[in-house]
Amino acid sequence: MKESKPVETIRWEDDQLILLDQTRLPHQVVFEAQRDIEHVWDSIKKLKVRGAPAIGVAAAYGLLYTVRDHVDTERDTFMDHLRRGADFLKSARPTAVNLAWALDRMIRHAESSDATDAPALYRSLFEEAVRIHEEDRALCRGIGEQGYPLLFPGCRVLTHCNAGGLATSEWGTALAPIYLAQERGLQPRVVACETRPLLQGARLTCWELQQAGVETTLVCDNMAASLMASSRIDLVITGCDRLAANGDAANKIGTLGLAVLANHFHVPFYIACPSSTIDPDTPDGAGIVIEERDPNEVHCVGDHRIAPEGIAAYNPAFDITPAALITGIITDQAILRPPYEEHIRSAFADPALPSR
Ligand code: MRU
């Protein structure tokens, strides 16, 4: 897609999982080798690695830590360790389905593997983690190609949080069409919402788009309404953490507000969603568990406390955008349009989609 490669969020090197510590961006680019499964859990919980696809990929590799000291055991014992490790990693964050999806896929792979001993099973699991990583790259490219026709020269795209390369294995989901448009000379312009409380838009989206030379303007979250009211946004594209079977979409807190605004001001509102983020087992948004995080993240900006001591704060990390507010869902295969329930079902049944 682009000639220069984006910074790699996740890599496996010298038998270790290496993660880019996103909590230090944009000021420091620090890679951290993960010591053990507890370290991986902590990195997911603290958002050192974040974004739905990226936490799935990191967890698939992270699961290897739980069994690599048990390759001399019986297969049953090995499987017990594997299942316990998967349950533990799943408990780090509840909303993005990719985490459970990747771990369940690793377990299914082990259960159906014909490896006769634990060392062979370990090697086969490693290969499955690499496949999940590789497939995620392909999903990003697919979303880029599918979403690209929505863009036009100089178009102004508003996005929220970070659904770019940092959140995935390569070009991102919401940002993939933008990177492609930039490469093909359309010079798209991005408006990045800062995304309180943890500022993924200001810290991460602005950083990675700046590296790619995409014209980007940072705004506070509360400025989106006035931009849309004055016709300065052509379309909205956000990422997605879990897409329910009826098309309701969980994404970073604040996405719902943007969808309501976009509908009010007749601005097309798209979500970008790889097949690994579709959850056919959850009928609608009401069934999606929303992660609640430490109120201190709201009390503070970074390490600096801004609220008086003793004040209560509420900190849900995600919200649910009802399907009715979504103009289209950009998947790696097609842009899905309403009625979503039917179109998601048939897209999900497509044998060309990566196995779930
Ligand atoms: O809490 P985060 O930073 O993990 O939230 C990330 C988002 O909400 C993204 O939009 C979503 O995971 C899609 S990333 C391609």
mmCIF file of C-alpha atoms and ligand atoms in Angstrom:
data_model
loop_
_atom_site.group_PDB
_atom_site.id
_atom_site.type_symbol
_atom_site.label_atom_id
_atom_site.label_comp_id
_atom_site.label_asym_id
_atom_site.label_seq_id
_atom_site.Cartn_x
_atom_site.Cartn_y
_atom_site.Cartn_z
ATOM 1 C CA MET A 1 0.000 0.000 0.000
ATOM 2 C CA LYS A 2 2.484 2.660 1.138
ATOM 3 C CA GLU A 3 6.159 2.434 0.287
ATOM 4 C CA SER A 4 7.333 3.085 3.820
ATOM 5 C CA LYS A 5 6.205 0.506 6.353
ATOM 6 C CA PRO A 6 4.375 1.647 9.471
ATOM 7 C CA VAL A 7 6.010 1.036 12.814
ATOM 8 C CA GLU A 8 5.408 -2.539 13.905
ATOM 9 C CA THR A 9 3.213 -2.747 17.002
ATOM 10 C CA ILE A 10 3.776 -6.463 17.556
ATOM 11 C CA ARG A 11 6.586 -8.812 16.637
ATOM 12 C CA TRP A 12 7.944 -12.177 17.705
ATOM 13 C CA GLU A 13 11.698 -12.198 17.902
ATOM 14 C CA ASP A 14 14.203 -14.517 19.578
ATOM 15 C CA ASP A 15 11.361 -16.519 21.081
ATOM 16 C CA GLN A 16 9.843 -13.447 22.689
ATOM 17 C CA LEU A 17 6.811 -11.268 22.126
ATOM 18 C CA ILE A 18 7.901 -7.659 21.592
ATOM 19 C CA LEU A 19 5.285 -4.925 21.948
ATOM 20 C CA LEU A 20 5.498 -1.250 21.159
ATOM 21 C CA ASP A 21 4.497 0.493 24.407
ATOM 22 C CA GLN A 22 1.709 2.751 23.116
ATOM 23 C CA THR A 23 1.262 4.482 26.469
ATOM 24 C CA ARG A 24 4.545 6.318 25.806
ATOM 25 C CA LEU A 25 3.627 7.601 22.362
ATOM 26 C CA PRO A 26 4.048 10.082 20.803
ATOM 27 C CA HIS A 27 7.044 11.204 22.836
ATOM 28 C CA GLN A 28 8.931 7.933 23.122
ATOM 29 C CA VAL A 29 9.100 4.919 20.832
ATOM 30 C CA VAL A 30 9.891 2.094 23.233
ATOM 31 C CA PHE A 31 9.629 -1.616 22.530
ATOM 32 C CA GLU A 32 9.116 -3.930 25.472
ATOM 33 C CA ALA A 33 9.922 -7.647 25.474
ATOM 34 C CA GLN A 34 7.212 -9.541 27.354
ATOM 35 C CA ARG A 35 8.579 -11.770 30.130
ATOM 36 C CA ASP A 36 5.627 -14.063 30.799
ATOM 37 C CA ILE A 37 1.865 -14.383 30.405
ATOM 38 C CA GLU A 38 1.216 -12.082 33.391
ATOM 39 C CA HIS A 39 3.275 -9.419 31.666
ATOM 40 C CA VAL A 40 1.203 -9.833 28.471
ATOM 41 C CA TRP A 41 -2.042 -9.590 30.492
ATOM 42 C CA ASP A 42 -0.788 -6.403 32.123
ATOM 43 C CA SER A 43 0.261 -4.891 28.773
ATOM 44 C CA ILE A 44 -3.237 -5.516 27.387
ATOM 45 C CA LYS A 45 -4.938 -4.178 30.530
ATOM 46 C CA LYS A 46 -2.796 -1.030 30.624
ATOM 47 C CA LEU A 47 -3.234 -0.420 26.869
ATOM 48 C CA LYS A 48 0.458 -0.762 26.081
ATOM 49 C CA VAL A 49 -0.940 -2.831 23.251
ATOM 50 C CA ARG A 50 -4.453 -1.787 22.273
ATOM 51 C CA GLY A 51 -6.959 -1.745 19.463
ATOM 52 C CA ALA A 52 -9.181 -4.777 18.884
ATOM 53 C CA PRO A 53 -7.113 -6.612 16.229
ATOM 54 C CA ALA A 54 -3.783 -5.903 17.962
ATOM 55 C CA ILE A 55 -4.863 -7.317 21.312
ATOM 56 C CA GLY A 56 -6.060 -10.481 19.544
ATOM 57 C CA VAL A 57 -2.715 -10.957 17.813
ATOM 58 C CA ALA A 58 -0.728 -10.156 20.984
ATOM 59 C CA ALA A 59 -2.824 -12.631 22.991
ATOM 60 C CA ALA A 60 -2.308 -15.409 20.430
ATOM 61 C CA TYR A 61 1.473 -15.043 20.786
ATOM 62 C CA GLY A 62 1.168 -14.395 24.539
ATOM 63 C CA LEU A 63 -0.604 -17.711 25.018
ATOM 64 C CA LEU A 64 2.575 -19.482 23.915
ATOM 65 C CA TYR A 65 4.242 -18.332 27.163
ATOM 66 C CA THR A 66 1.816 -20.371 29.210
ATOM 67 C CA VAL A 67 2.771 -23.666 27.570
ATOM 68 C CA ARG A 68 6.360 -23.295 26.551
ATOM 69 C CA ASP A 69 7.588 -24.562 29.926
ATOM 70 C CA HIS A 70 5.305 -27.593 29.614
ATOM 71 C CA VAL A 71 6.469 -29.099 26.357
ATOM 72 C CA ASP A 72 7.801 -32.125 28.252
ATOM 73 C CA THR A 73 4.378 -32.963 29.722
ATOM 74 C CA GLU A 74 1.537 -35.186 28.549
ATOM 75 C CA ARG A 75 -0.762 -33.718 25.944
ATOM 76 C CA ASP A 76 -3.671 -33.465 28.442
ATOM 77 C CA THR A 77 -1.596 -31.500 30.933
ATOM 78 C CA PHE A 78 -0.371 -29.256 28.127
ATOM 79 C CA MET A 79 -4.006 -28.615 27.088
ATOM 80 C CA ASP A 80 -5.004 -27.788 30.682
ATOM 81 C CA HIS A 81 -2.290 -25.141 30.861
ATOM 82 C CA LEU A 82 -3.336 -23.803 27.484
ATOM 83 C CA ARG A 83 -7.011 -23.448 28.458
ATOM 84 C CA ARG A 84 -6.172 -21.795 31.772
ATOM 85 C CA GLY A 85 -3.831 -19.369 30.008
ATOM 86 C CA ALA A 86 -6.518 -18.461 27.461
ATOM 87 C CA ASP A 87 -9.103 -17.782 30.189
ATOM 88 C CA PHE A 88 -6.608 -15.635 32.026
ATOM 89 C CA LEU A 89 -5.744 -13.502 28.985
ATOM 90 C CA LYS A 90 -9.426 -13.107 28.062
ATOM 91 C CA SER A 91 -10.032 -11.528 31.468
ATOM 92 C CA ALA A 92 -7.786 -8.561 30.624
ATOM 93 C CA ARG A 93 -10.415 -6.691 28.571
ATOM 94 C CA PRO A 94 -14.030 -7.732 27.886
ATOM 95 C CA THR A 95 -15.324 -5.629 24.989
ATOM 96 C CA ALA A 96 -13.227 -6.238 21.861
ATOM 97 C CA VAL A 97 -14.230 -9.655 20.565
ATOM 98 C CA ASN A 98 -10.875 -10.138 18.829
ATOM 99 C CA LEU A 99 -9.233 -11.053 22.139
ATOM 100 C CA ALA A 100 -11.559 -14.006 22.832
ATOM 101 C CA TRP A 101 -11.742 -14.819 19.114
ATOM 102 C CA ALA A 102 -7.962 -15.241 18.744
ATOM 103 C CA LEU A 103 -7.637 -17.243 21.960
ATOM 104 C CA ASP A 104 -10.573 -19.529 21.112
ATOM 105 C CA ARG A 105 -9.046 -20.070 17.700
ATOM 106 C CA MET A 106 -5.732 -21.103 19.295
ATOM 107 C CA ILE A 107 -7.559 -23.558 21.580
ATOM 108 C CA ARG A 108 -9.574 -25.014 18.683
ATOM 109 C CA HIS A 109 -6.383 -25.351 16.680
ATOM 110 C CA ALA A 110 -4.719 -27.315 19.501
ATOM 111 C CA GLU A 111 -7.797 -29.517 20.018
ATOM 112 C CA SER A 112 -7.963 -30.483 16.366
ATOM 113 C CA SER A 113 -4.215 -30.774 15.817
ATOM 114 C CA ASP A 114 -2.843 -34.199 14.965
ATOM 115 C CA ALA A 115 0.474 -33.363 16.650
ATOM 116 C CA THR A 116 1.401 -36.458 18.622
ATOM 117 C CA ASP A 117 3.445 -34.849 21.381
ATOM 118 C CA ALA A 118 3.569 -31.544 23.237
ATOM 119 C CA PRO A 119 6.662 -30.117 21.426
ATOM 120 C CA ALA A 120 4.951 -30.670 18.051
ATOM 121 C CA LEU A 121 1.762 -29.105 19.390
ATOM 122 C CA TYR A 122 3.703 -26.085 20.604
ATOM 123 C CA ARG A 123 5.263 -25.599 17.144
ATOM 124 C CA SER A 124 1.879 -25.920 15.518
ATOM 125 C CA LEU A 125 0.394 -23.332 17.903
ATOM 126 C CA PHE A 126 3.212 -20.944 17.105
ATOM 127 C CA GLU A 127 2.412 -21.311 13.404
ATOM 128 C CA GLU A 128 -1.261 -20.587 14.126
ATOM 129 C CA ALA A 129 -0.329 -17.369 15.976
ATOM 130 C CA VAL A 130 1.775 -16.316 12.963
ATOM 131 C CA ARG A 131 -1.219 -17.058 10.699
ATOM 132 C CA ILE A 132 -3.510 -14.880 12.827
ATOM 133 C CA HIS A 133 -0.920 -12.103 12.573
ATOM 134 C CA GLU A 134 -0.556 -12.506 8.790
ATOM 135 C CA GLU A 135 -4.302 -12.672 8.209
ATOM 136 C CA ASP A 136 -4.755 -9.432 10.117
ATOM 137 C CA ARG A 137 -2.380 -7.715 7.679
ATOM 138 C CA ALA A 138 -4.482 -8.984 4.781
ATOM 139 C CA LEU A 139 -7.723 -7.849 6.466
ATOM 140 C CA CYS A 140 -6.324 -4.317 6.783
ATOM 141 C CA ARG A 141 -5.391 -4.249 3.102
ATOM 142 C CA GLY A 142 -8.857 -5.530 2.177
ATOM 143 C CA ILE A 143 -10.565 -2.803 4.209
ATOM 144 C CA GLY A 144 -8.308 -0.222 2.532
ATOM 145 C CA GLU A 145 -9.365 -1.384 -0.931
ATOM 146 C CA GLN A 146 -13.056 -1.620 -0.051
ATOM 147 C CA GLY A 147 -13.181 1.758 1.679
ATOM 148 C CA TYR A 148 -11.070 3.660 -0.847
ATOM 149 C CA PRO A 149 -13.954 4.378 -3.294
ATOM 150 C CA LEU A 150 -15.716 6.353 -0.554
ATOM 151 C CA LEU A 151 -12.954 8.955 -0.672
ATOM 152 C CA PHE A 152 -12.335 11.716 -3.213
ATOM 153 C CA PRO A 153 -9.640 14.343 -3.721
ATOM 154 C CA GLY A 154 -9.195 16.514 -0.649
ATOM 155 C CA CYS A 155 -12.066 14.850 1.249
ATOM 156 C CA ARG A 156 -12.309 15.588 4.954
ATOM 157 C CA VAL A 157 -12.652 12.467 7.058
ATOM 158 C CA LEU A 158 -13.371 12.612 10.759
ATOM 159 C CA THR A 159 -12.140 9.711 12.858
ATOM 160 C CA HIS A 160 -12.174 8.840 16.542
ATOM 161 C CA CYS A 161 -9.717 7.042 18.801
ATOM 162 C CA ASN A 162 -7.067 5.111 16.880
ATOM 163 C CA ALA A 163 -8.007 2.454 14.348
ATOM 164 C CA GLY A 164 -4.778 2.693 12.407
ATOM 165 C CA GLY A 165 -1.583 0.701 12.090
ATOM 166 C CA LEU A 166 -0.926 0.958 15.811
ATOM 167 C CA ALA A 167 -4.186 -0.849 16.548
ATOM 168 C CA THR A 168 -3.594 -3.663 14.059
ATOM 169 C CA SER A 169 -0.830 -5.608 12.359
ATOM 170 C CA GLU A 170 -0.451 -3.205 9.471
ATOM 171 C CA TRP A 171 -2.454 -0.325 7.988
ATOM 172 C CA GLY A 172 -5.333 -0.312 10.394
ATOM 173 C CA THR A 173 -9.037 -0.488 9.703
ATOM 174 C CA ALA A 174 -10.563 3.023 9.673
ATOM 175 C CA LEU A 175 -7.260 4.519 8.514
ATOM 176 C CA ALA A 176 -6.514 1.933 5.808
ATOM 177 C CA PRO A 177 -8.670 3.643 3.103
ATOM 178 C CA ILE A 178 -7.030 6.945 4.033
ATOM 179 C CA TYR A 179 -3.509 5.555 3.615
ATOM 180 C CA LEU A 180 -4.498 4.118 0.262
ATOM 181 C CA ALA A 181 -6.041 7.418 -0.855
ATOM 182 C CA GLN A 182 -2.877 9.219 0.225
ATOM 183 C CA GLU A 183 -0.724 6.779 -1.751
ATOM 184 C CA ARG A 184 -2.903 7.262 -4.833
ATOM 185 C CA GLY A 185 -2.624 11.048 -4.660
ATOM 186 C CA LEU A 186 -6.081 11.966 -3.357
ATOM 187 C CA GLN A 187 -4.582 13.956 -0.489
ATOM 188 C CA PRO A 188 -7.317 13.151 2.026
ATOM 189 C CA ARG A 189 -7.564 15.381 5.076
ATOM 190 C CA VAL A 190 -8.229 13.870 8.462
ATOM 191 C CA VAL A 191 -9.880 15.438 11.466
ATOM 192 C CA ALA A 192 -8.809 13.451 14.525
ATOM 193 C CA CYS A 193 -10.905 13.663 17.685
ATOM 194 C CA GLU A 194 -8.603 13.728 20.697
ATOM 195 C CA THR A 195 -10.570 10.905 22.416
ATOM 196 C CA ARG A 196 -10.672 11.579 26.122
ATOM 197 C CA PRO A 197 -9.862 10.146 28.578
ATOM 198 C CA LEU A 198 -6.765 8.384 27.221
ATOM 199 C CA LEU A 199 -6.292 10.551 24.122
ATOM 200 C CA GLN A 200 -5.682 7.811 21.558
ATOM 201 C CA GLY A 201 -6.703 10.271 18.823
ATOM 202 C CA ALA A 202 -4.320 13.020 19.888
ATOM 203 C CA ARG A 203 -1.418 10.771 20.838
ATOM 204 C CA LEU A 204 -1.661 7.881 18.384
ATOM 205 C CA THR A 205 -3.752 8.760 15.317
ATOM 206 C CA CYS A 206 -2.051 12.149 14.947
ATOM 207 C CA TRP A 207 1.359 10.530 15.386
ATOM 208 C CA GLU A 208 0.932 7.798 12.816
ATOM 209 C CA LEU A 209 -0.811 10.012 10.234
ATOM 210 C CA GLN A 210 1.908 12.615 10.612
ATOM 211 C CA GLN A 211 4.543 9.960 9.918
ATOM 212 C CA ALA A 212 2.668 9.057 6.733
ATOM 213 C CA GLY A 213 2.396 12.688 5.619
ATOM 214 C CA VAL A 214 -1.417 12.766 5.796
ATOM 215 C CA GLU A 215 -2.791 16.262 6.482
ATOM 216 C CA THR A 216 -4.322 15.958 9.937
ATOM 217 C CA THR A 217 -6.117 18.395 12.226
ATOM 218 C CA LEU A 218 -6.580 17.574 15.882
ATOM 219 C CA VAL A 219 -9.827 18.665 17.532
ATOM 220 C CA CYS A 220 -11.254 18.268 21.020
ATOM 221 C CA ASP A 221 -14.103 15.769 21.141
ATOM 222 C CA ASN A 222 -16.653 18.510 21.760
ATOM 223 C CA MET A 223 -15.817 20.283 18.476
ATOM 224 C CA ALA A 224 -17.260 17.647 16.143
ATOM 225 C CA ALA A 225 -20.806 19.077 16.222
ATOM 226 C CA SER A 226 -19.765 22.520 15.120
ATOM 227 C CA LEU A 227 -17.583 21.084 12.325
ATOM 228 C CA MET A 228 -20.443 18.978 10.990
ATOM 229 C CA ALA A 229 -22.944 21.832 11.372
ATOM 230 C CA SER A 230 -20.752 24.013 9.170
ATOM 231 C CA SER A 231 -20.309 21.285 6.483
ATOM 232 C CA ARG A 232 -16.601 20.831 7.166
ATOM 233 C CA ILE A 233 -16.733 17.032 7.419
ATOM 234 C CA ASP A 234 -17.477 14.879 4.352
ATOM 235 C CA LEU A 235 -17.648 11.547 6.115
ATOM 236 C CA VAL A 236 -16.869 9.805 9.378
ATOM 237 C CA ILE A 237 -14.950 6.524 9.572
ATOM 238 C CA THR A 238 -14.292 4.853 12.921
ATOM 239 C CA GLY A 239 -13.058 1.444 13.979
ATOM 240 C CA CYS A 240 -15.059 -1.214 15.794
ATOM 241 C CA ASP A 241 -14.411 -3.461 18.784
ATOM 242 C CA ARG A 242 -17.324 -5.843 18.359
ATOM 243 C CA LEU A 243 -20.030 -5.997 15.731
ATOM 244 C CA ALA A 244 -23.197 -7.742 16.924
ATOM 245 C CA ALA A 245 -25.210 -9.926 14.549
ATOM 246 C CA ASN A 246 -27.738 -7.127 13.931
ATOM 247 C CA GLY A 247 -25.073 -4.512 13.073
ATOM 248 C CA ASP A 248 -24.914 -2.717 16.439
ATOM 249 C CA ALA A 249 -21.278 -1.728 16.900
ATOM 250 C CA ALA A 250 -19.190 -1.282 20.049
ATOM 251 C CA ASN A 251 -16.339 1.186 19.676
ATOM 252 C CA LYS A 252 -14.428 3.729 21.744
ATOM 253 C CA ILE A 253 -16.556 5.881 24.039
ATOM 254 C CA GLY A 254 -17.723 8.904 22.072
ATOM 255 C CA THR A 255 -18.410 7.019 18.850
ATOM 256 C CA LEU A 256 -22.151 6.951 19.586
ATOM 257 C CA GLY A 257 -22.220 10.738 19.969
ATOM 258 C CA LEU A 258 -20.465 11.149 16.616
ATOM 259 C CA ALA A 259 -22.976 8.798 14.947
ATOM 260 C CA VAL A 260 -25.922 10.791 16.345
ATOM 261 C CA LEU A 261 -24.344 14.038 15.125
ATOM 262 C CA ALA A 262 -23.525 12.601 11.712
ATOM 263 C CA ASN A 263 -27.120 11.450 11.264
ATOM 264 C CA HIS A 264 -28.468 14.820 12.364
ATOM 265 C CA PHE A 265 -26.224 16.707 9.944
ATOM 266 C CA HIS A 266 -26.535 14.144 7.105
ATOM 267 C CA VAL A 267 -22.850 13.220 7.149
ATOM 268 C CA PRO A 268 -22.224 9.569 6.101
ATOM 269 C CA PHE A 269 -21.108 7.514 9.090
ATOM 270 C CA TYR A 270 -19.051 4.361 8.421
ATOM 271 C CA ILE A 271 -17.416 1.854 10.675
ATOM 272 C CA ALA A 272 -14.487 -0.266 9.488
ATOM 273 C CA CYS A 273 -14.706 -3.845 10.692
ATOM 274 C CA PRO A 274 -12.527 -6.861 9.860
ATOM 275 C CA SER A 275 -14.178 -10.287 9.959
ATOM 276 C CA SER A 276 -12.302 -11.011 13.221
ATOM 277 C CA THR A 277 -14.413 -8.285 14.891
ATOM 278 C CA ILE A 278 -17.796 -9.745 13.897
ATOM 279 C CA ASP A 279 -19.500 -11.568 16.748
ATOM 280 C CA PRO A 280 -22.360 -13.646 15.331
ATOM 281 C CA ASP A 281 -23.073 -15.073 18.801
ATOM 282 C CA THR A 282 -24.154 -11.706 20.217
ATOM 283 C CA PRO A 283 -27.563 -10.836 18.728
ATOM 284 C CA ASP A 284 -27.427 -7.085 19.435
ATOM 285 C CA GLY A 285 -25.563 -4.357 21.264
ATOM 286 C CA ALA A 286 -27.370 -4.980 24.552
ATOM 287 C CA GLY A 287 -25.377 -8.202 24.905
ATOM 288 C CA ILE A 288 -21.967 -6.512 24.630
ATOM 289 C CA VAL A 289 -20.076 -6.084 27.893
ATOM 290 C CA ILE A 290 -18.672 -2.567 28.175
ATOM 291 C CA GLU A 291 -15.333 -2.306 29.947
ATOM 292 C CA GLU A 292 -15.316 0.151 32.843
ATOM 293 C CA ARG A 293 -11.921 1.569 33.648
ATOM 294 C CA ASP A 294 -10.316 3.325 36.593
ATOM 295 C CA PRO A 295 -12.051 6.675 37.306
ATOM 296 C CA ASN A 296 -8.604 8.182 37.719
ATOM 297 C CA GLU A 297 -8.258 8.166 33.934
ATOM 298 C CA VAL A 298 -11.063 10.765 33.912
ATOM 299 C CA HIS A 299 -9.742 12.702 36.906
ATOM 300 C CA CYS A 300 -6.401 13.140 35.171
ATOM 301 C CA VAL A 301 -4.903 14.091 31.829
ATOM 302 C CA GLY A 302 -1.879 11.831 31.635
ATOM 303 C CA ASP A 303 -0.220 12.045 35.041
ATOM 304 C CA HIS A 304 -1.687 15.448 35.801
ATOM 305 C CA ARG A 305 -4.783 15.568 38.014
ATOM 306 C CA ILE A 306 -7.335 18.109 36.807
ATOM 307 C CA ALA A 307 -10.366 17.304 38.994
ATOM 308 C CA PRO A 308 -10.657 18.134 42.695
ATOM 309 C CA GLU A 309 -9.972 15.326 45.134
ATOM 310 C CA GLY A 310 -13.087 13.461 46.263
ATOM 311 C CA ILE A 311 -15.135 13.933 43.078
ATOM 312 C CA ALA A 312 -16.769 10.844 41.551
ATOM 313 C CA ALA A 313 -15.988 9.969 37.941
ATOM 314 C CA TYR A 314 -17.506 7.453 35.523
ATOM 315 C CA ASN A 315 -15.280 5.808 32.939
ATOM 316 C CA PRO A 316 -16.860 3.415 30.416
ATOM 317 C CA ALA A 317 -14.267 2.678 27.734
ATOM 318 C CA PHE A 318 -16.736 1.964 24.904
ATOM 319 C CA ASP A 319 -20.259 2.703 23.739
ATOM 320 C CA ILE A 320 -22.686 1.035 21.360
ATOM 321 C CA THR A 321 -23.731 2.655 18.101
ATOM 322 C CA PRO A 322 -27.089 1.233 16.973
ATOM 323 C CA ALA A 323 -27.085 -0.238 13.481
ATOM 324 C CA ALA A 324 -29.726 2.304 12.415
ATOM 325 C CA LEU A 325 -27.163 5.113 12.696
ATOM 326 C CA ILE A 326 -24.532 3.387 10.526
ATOM 327 C CA THR A 327 -24.413 4.259 6.814
ATOM 328 C CA GLY A 328 -22.175 1.318 5.947
ATOM 329 C CA ILE A 329 -19.804 -1.236 7.448
ATOM 330 C CA ILE A 330 -16.483 -1.406 5.612
ATOM 331 C CA THR A 331 -15.274 -4.988 5.800
ATOM 332 C CA ASP A 332 -12.302 -6.530 4.030
ATOM 333 C CA GLN A 333 -14.695 -8.087 1.477
ATOM 334 C CA ALA A 334 -17.300 -5.420 0.787
ATOM 335 C CA ILE A 335 -19.110 -2.433 2.208
ATOM 336 C CA LEU A 336 -22.155 -3.870 3.942
ATOM 337 C CA ARG A 337 -25.356 -1.827 3.805
ATOM 338 C CA PRO A 338 -28.656 -2.269 5.655
ATOM 339 C CA PRO A 339 -30.387 -4.558 6.373
ATOM 340 C CA TYR A 340 -27.309 -5.520 8.349
ATOM 341 C CA GLU A 341 -28.587 -8.665 10.013
ATOM 342 C CA GLU A 342 -29.050 -10.331 6.639
ATOM 343 C CA HIS A 343 -25.921 -8.894 5.024
ATOM 344 C CA ILE A 344 -23.659 -9.718 7.965
ATOM 345 C CA ARG A 345 -24.987 -13.268 7.996
ATOM 346 C CA SER A 346 -24.260 -13.811 4.314
ATOM 347 C CA ALA A 347 -20.836 -12.081 4.477
ATOM 348 C CA PHE A 348 -19.960 -14.214 7.474
ATOM 349 C CA ALA A 349 -20.935 -17.374 5.607
ATOM 350 C CA ASP A 350 -18.576 -16.459 2.759
ATOM 351 C CA PRO A 351 -15.892 -19.185 2.626
ATOM 352 C CA ALA A 352 -13.363 -16.566 1.475
ATOM 353 C CA LEU A 353 -13.392 -14.968 4.944
ATOM 354 C CA PRO A 354 -10.581 -16.046 7.275
ATOM 355 C CA SER A 355 -11.648 -18.900 9.511
ATOM 356 C CA ARG A 356 -13.079 -17.820 12.836
HETATM 357 O O1 MRU B 1 -9.282 1.223 24.279
HETATM 358 P P1 MRU B 1 -8.666 1.035 22.932
HETATM 359 O O2 MRU B 1 -7.626 2.061 22.615
HETATM 360 O O3 MRU B 1 -8.176 -0.372 22.727
HETATM 361 O O4 MRU B 1 -9.880 1.265 21.912
HETATM 362 C C1 MRU B 1 -9.654 1.080 20.535
HETATM 363 C C2 MRU B 1 -10.833 1.353 19.691
HETATM 364 O O5 MRU B 1 -11.896 1.667 20.157
HETATM 365 C C3 MRU B 1 -10.662 1.121 18.207
HETATM 366 O O6 MRU B 1 -11.487 1.973 17.472
HETATM 367 C C4 MRU B 1 -11.035 -0.322 17.861
HETATM 368 O O7 MRU B 1 -10.384 -1.221 18.721
HETATM 369 C C5 MRU B 1 -10.713 -0.672 16.455
HETATM 370 S S1 MRU B 1 -8.965 -0.765 16.162
HETATM 371 C C6 MRU B 1 -8.735 -1.204 14.546
#
